[in-house]
Short mmCIF file of C-alpha atoms in Angstrom, two decimals:
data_model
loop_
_atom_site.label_atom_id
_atom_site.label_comp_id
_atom_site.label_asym_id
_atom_site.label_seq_id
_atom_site.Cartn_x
_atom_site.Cartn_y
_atom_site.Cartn_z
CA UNK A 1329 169.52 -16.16 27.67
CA UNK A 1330 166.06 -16.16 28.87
CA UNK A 1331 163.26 -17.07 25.87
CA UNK A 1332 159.82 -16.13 26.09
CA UNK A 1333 157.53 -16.06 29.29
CA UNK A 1334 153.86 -16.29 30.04
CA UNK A 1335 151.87 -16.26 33.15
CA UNK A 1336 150.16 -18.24 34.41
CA UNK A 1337 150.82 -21.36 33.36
CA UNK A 1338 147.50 -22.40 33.80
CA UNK A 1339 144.08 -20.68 34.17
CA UNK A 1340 140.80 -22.30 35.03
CA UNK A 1341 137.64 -19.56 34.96
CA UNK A 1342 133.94 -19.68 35.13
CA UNK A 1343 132.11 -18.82 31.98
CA UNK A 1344 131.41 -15.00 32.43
CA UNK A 1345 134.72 -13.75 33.77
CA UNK A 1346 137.73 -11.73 32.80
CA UNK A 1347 141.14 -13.02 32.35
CA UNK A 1348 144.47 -11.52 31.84
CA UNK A 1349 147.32 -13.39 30.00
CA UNK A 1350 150.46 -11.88 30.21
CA UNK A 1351 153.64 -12.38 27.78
CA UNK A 1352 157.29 -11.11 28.22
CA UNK A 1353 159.01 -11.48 24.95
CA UNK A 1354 162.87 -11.72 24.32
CA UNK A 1355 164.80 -8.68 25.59
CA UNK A 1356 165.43 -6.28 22.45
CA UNK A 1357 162.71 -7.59 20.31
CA UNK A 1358 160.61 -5.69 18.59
CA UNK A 1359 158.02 -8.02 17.22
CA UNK A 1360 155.24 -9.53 19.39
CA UNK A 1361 152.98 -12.05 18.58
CA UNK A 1362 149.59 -13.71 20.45
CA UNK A 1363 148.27 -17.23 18.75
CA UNK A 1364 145.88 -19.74 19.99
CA UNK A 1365 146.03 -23.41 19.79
CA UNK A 1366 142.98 -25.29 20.24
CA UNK A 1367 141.98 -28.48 19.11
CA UNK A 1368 139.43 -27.89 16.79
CA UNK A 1369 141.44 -25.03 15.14
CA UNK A 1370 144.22 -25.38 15.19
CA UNK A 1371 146.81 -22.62 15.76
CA UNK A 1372 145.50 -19.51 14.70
CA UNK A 1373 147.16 -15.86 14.16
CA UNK A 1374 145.25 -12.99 16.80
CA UNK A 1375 147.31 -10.00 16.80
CA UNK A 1376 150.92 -8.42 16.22
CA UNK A 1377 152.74 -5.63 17.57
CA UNK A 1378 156.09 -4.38 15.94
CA UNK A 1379 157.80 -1.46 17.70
CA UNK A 1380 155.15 1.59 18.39
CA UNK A 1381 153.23 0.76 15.52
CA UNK A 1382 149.16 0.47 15.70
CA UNK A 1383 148.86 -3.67 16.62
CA UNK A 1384 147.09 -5.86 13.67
CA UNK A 1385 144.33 -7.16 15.53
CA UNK A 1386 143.08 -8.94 11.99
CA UNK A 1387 143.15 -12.00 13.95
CA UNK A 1388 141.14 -11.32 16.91
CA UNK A 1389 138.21 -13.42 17.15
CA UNK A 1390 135.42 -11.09 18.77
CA UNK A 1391 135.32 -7.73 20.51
CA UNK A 1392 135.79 -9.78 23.71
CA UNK A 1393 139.38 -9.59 23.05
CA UNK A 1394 142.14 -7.27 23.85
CA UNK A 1395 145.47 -6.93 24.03
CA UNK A 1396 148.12 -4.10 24.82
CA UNK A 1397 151.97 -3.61 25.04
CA UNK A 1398 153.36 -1.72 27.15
CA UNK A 1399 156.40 0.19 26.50
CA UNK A 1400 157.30 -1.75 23.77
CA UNK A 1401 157.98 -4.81 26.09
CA UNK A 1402 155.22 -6.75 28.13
CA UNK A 1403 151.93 -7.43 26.93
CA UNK A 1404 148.59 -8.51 27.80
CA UNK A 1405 145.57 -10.18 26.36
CA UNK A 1406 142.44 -10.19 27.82
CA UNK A 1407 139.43 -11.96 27.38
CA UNK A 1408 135.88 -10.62 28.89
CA UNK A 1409 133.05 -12.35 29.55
CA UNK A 1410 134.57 -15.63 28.83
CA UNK A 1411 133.08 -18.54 26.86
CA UNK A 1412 133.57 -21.85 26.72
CA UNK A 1413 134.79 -21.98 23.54
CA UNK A 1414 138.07 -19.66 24.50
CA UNK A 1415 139.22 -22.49 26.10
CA UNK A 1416 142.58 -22.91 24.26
CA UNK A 1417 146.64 -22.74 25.04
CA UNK A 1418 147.33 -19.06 24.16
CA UNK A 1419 150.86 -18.94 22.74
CA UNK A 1420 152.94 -15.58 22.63
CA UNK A 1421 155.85 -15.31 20.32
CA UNK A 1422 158.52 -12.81 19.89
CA UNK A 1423 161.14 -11.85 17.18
CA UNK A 1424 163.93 -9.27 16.27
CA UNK A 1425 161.70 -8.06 13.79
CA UNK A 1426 158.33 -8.37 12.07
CA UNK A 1427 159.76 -9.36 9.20
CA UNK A 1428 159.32 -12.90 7.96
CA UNK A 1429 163.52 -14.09 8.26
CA UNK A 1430 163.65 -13.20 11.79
CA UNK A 1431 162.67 -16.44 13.59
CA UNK A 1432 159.17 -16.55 16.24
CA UNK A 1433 160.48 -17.84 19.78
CA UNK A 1434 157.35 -18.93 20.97
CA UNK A 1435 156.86 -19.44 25.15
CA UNK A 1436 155.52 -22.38 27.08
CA UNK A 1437 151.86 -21.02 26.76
CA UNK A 1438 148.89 -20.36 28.97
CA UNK A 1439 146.41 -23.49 28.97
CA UNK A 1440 142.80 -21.48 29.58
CA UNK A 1441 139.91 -23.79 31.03
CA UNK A 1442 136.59 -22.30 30.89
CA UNK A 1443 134.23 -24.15 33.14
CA UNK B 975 143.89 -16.32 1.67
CA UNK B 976 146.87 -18.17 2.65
CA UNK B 977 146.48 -22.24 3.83
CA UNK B 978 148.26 -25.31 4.58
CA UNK B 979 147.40 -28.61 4.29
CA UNK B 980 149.83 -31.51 6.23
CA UNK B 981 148.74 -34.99 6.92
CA UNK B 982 146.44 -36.11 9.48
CA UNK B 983 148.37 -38.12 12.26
CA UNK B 984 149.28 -39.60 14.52
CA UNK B 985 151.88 -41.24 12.90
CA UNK B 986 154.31 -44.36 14.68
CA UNK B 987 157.12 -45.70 13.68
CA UNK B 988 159.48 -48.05 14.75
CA UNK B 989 163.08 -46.60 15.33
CA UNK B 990 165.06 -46.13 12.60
CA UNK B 991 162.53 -46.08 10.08
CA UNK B 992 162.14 -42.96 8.02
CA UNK B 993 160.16 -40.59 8.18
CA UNK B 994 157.75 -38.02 5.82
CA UNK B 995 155.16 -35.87 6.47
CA UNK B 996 153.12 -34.51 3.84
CA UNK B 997 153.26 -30.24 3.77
CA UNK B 998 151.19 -28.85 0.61
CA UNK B 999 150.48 -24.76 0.82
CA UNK B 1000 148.38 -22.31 -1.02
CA UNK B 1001 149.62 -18.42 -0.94
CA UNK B 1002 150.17 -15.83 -3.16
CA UNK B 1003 153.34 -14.55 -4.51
CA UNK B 1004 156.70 -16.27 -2.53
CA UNK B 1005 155.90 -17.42 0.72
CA UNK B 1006 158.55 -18.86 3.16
CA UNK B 1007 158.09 -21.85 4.66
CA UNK B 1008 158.73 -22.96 8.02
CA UNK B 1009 158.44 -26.58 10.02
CA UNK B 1010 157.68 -25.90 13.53
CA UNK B 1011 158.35 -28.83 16.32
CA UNK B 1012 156.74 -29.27 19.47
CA UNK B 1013 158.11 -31.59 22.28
CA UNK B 1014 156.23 -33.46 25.06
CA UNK B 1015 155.45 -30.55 27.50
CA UNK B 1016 157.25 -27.82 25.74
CA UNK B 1017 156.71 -24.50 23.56
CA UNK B 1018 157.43 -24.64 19.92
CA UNK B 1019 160.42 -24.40 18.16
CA UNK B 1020 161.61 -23.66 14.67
CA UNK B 1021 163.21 -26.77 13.31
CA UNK B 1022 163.60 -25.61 10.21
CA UNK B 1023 162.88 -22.83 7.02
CA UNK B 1024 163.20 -22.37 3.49
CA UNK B 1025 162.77 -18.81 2.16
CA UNK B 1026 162.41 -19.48 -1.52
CA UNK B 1027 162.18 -22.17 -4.28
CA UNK B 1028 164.36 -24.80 -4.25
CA UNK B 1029 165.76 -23.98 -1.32
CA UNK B 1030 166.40 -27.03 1.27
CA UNK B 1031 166.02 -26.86 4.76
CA UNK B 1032 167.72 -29.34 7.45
CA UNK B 1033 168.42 -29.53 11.30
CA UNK B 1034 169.07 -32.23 13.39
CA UNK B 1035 168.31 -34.79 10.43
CA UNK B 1036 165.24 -33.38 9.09
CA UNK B 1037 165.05 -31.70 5.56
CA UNK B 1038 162.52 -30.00 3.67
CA UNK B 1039 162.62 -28.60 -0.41
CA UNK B 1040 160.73 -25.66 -0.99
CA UNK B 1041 158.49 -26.74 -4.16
CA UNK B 1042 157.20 -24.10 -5.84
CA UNK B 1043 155.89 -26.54 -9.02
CA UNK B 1044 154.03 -28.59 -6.40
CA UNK B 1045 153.58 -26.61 -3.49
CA UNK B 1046 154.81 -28.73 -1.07
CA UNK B 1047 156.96 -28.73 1.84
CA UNK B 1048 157.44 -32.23 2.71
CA UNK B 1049 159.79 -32.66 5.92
CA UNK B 1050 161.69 -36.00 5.76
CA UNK B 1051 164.20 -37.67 8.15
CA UNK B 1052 166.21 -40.98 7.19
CA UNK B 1053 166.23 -42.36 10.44
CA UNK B 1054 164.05 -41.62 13.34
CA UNK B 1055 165.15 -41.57 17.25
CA UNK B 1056 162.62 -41.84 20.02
CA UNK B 1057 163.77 -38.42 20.78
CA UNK B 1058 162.18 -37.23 17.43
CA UNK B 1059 158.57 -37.91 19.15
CA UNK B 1060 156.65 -34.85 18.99
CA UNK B 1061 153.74 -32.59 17.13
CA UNK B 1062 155.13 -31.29 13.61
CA UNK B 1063 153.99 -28.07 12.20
CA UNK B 1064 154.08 -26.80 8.75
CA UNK B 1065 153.54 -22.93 8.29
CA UNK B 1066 153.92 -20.50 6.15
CA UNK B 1067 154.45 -16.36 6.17
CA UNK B 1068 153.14 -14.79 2.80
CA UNK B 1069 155.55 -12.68 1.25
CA UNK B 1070 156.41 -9.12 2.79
CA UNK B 1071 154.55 -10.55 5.58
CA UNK B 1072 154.97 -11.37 9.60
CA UNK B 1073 151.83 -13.92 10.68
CA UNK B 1074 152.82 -17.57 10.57
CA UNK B 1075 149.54 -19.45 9.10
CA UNK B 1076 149.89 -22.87 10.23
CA UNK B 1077 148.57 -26.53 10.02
CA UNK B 1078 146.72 -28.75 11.69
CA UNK B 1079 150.05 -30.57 13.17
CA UNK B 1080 151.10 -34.60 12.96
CA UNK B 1081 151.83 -36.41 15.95
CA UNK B 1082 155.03 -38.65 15.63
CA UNK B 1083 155.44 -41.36 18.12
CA UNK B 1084 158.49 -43.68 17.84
CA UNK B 1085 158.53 -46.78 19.43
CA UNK B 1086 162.32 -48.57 20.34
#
């Protein structure tokens, strides 16, 4: 069946703009997950949605970022007024459940450039 | 909070050879532990978990013992492929918990 997608693939931006990531987890899972892999850091946690619960945006690293689901399905981070330091691959992951058994599928990712 | 610690890479080895990767955690309580794989060009994957002590994890060749005594999480293979070349991932997921802390990563190369 079909795993995780993002778009796009790739994003190059000037330093000052919006961008929009986009994720569309696994059909029928409830769990949603945004990370962000960069080389200094690592990968780190930014936010979770399970189901119609309020997201934990514990992660997040600055009020620059966003994100939303949309019935329970898509979702979409966004970055304003971008930095140079958000360049990163921005991972989504999905899972049956929030629950730590239930495996993350994680998608190809979203390689941000901020120029 | 919750942390892991795996060895800095990269890491080459000749084919065959075997293979470990150091995994040490810190975390309250029982976390479960997961080794995450990532091949040349691709999204991550779950190689393999252990959910509590003692409890050994394998897939395609690799294992992992959940060490509570030692916290560690050491993934081992007995004989590497060239296929095996990739960035490894230790993580963890605190207990009652959903957000996957993980490390820094160790880039394998193996070389025929």
């Amino acid at each position: 069946g079909a795993g995780v997608s993002q778009s796009p693939s790739n994003k190059v931006t000037e330093k000052g703009k919006d961008v929009e990531l986009r994720c569309d987890p696994i059909s029928g899972h409830t769990a949603l997950y945004w990370y962000r892999q960069s080389l200094g850091q690592g990968l780190e946690f930014l936010i979770y949605f399970q189901g119609n619960s309020a997201p934990d945006k514990s992660g997040l690293p600055s009020d620059r970022f966003s994100a939303e689901r949309t019935g329970g399905s898509v979702s979409t981070l966004t970055i304003q007024r971008t930095q140079q330091e958000d360049s990163a691959v921005y991972l989504c992951a999905s899972s049956l459940s929030g629950l730590a058994l239930f495996e993350q599928y994680f998608g190809p990712g979203t390689r941000l450039t901020v120029t | 909070g919750n942390s892991v610690t795996q060895m800095e890479g990269p890491v080459t080895l000749s084919e065959e050879a075997f293979l470990t990767i150091n995994c040490t955690y810190t975390a309250t309580g029982y976390p479960s532990l997961f080794w995450y794989v990532q091949y040349p060009g691709e999204g991550l994957q779950l190689l393999l978990k252990a959910t509590k002590a003692d409890d050994k994890g394998s897939n395609k060749g690799f294992e992992a013992t959940y060490r509570k005594e030692t916290t560690s999480f050491h993934l081992e293979k007995g004989s590497v492929q060239v296929s095996d070349s990739a960035v490894y991932f230790c993580a963890l997921s605190g207990a009652g918990s959903y957000q996957l802390t993980f490390g820094k990563g160790t880039k394998l190369s193996v070389i025929p």
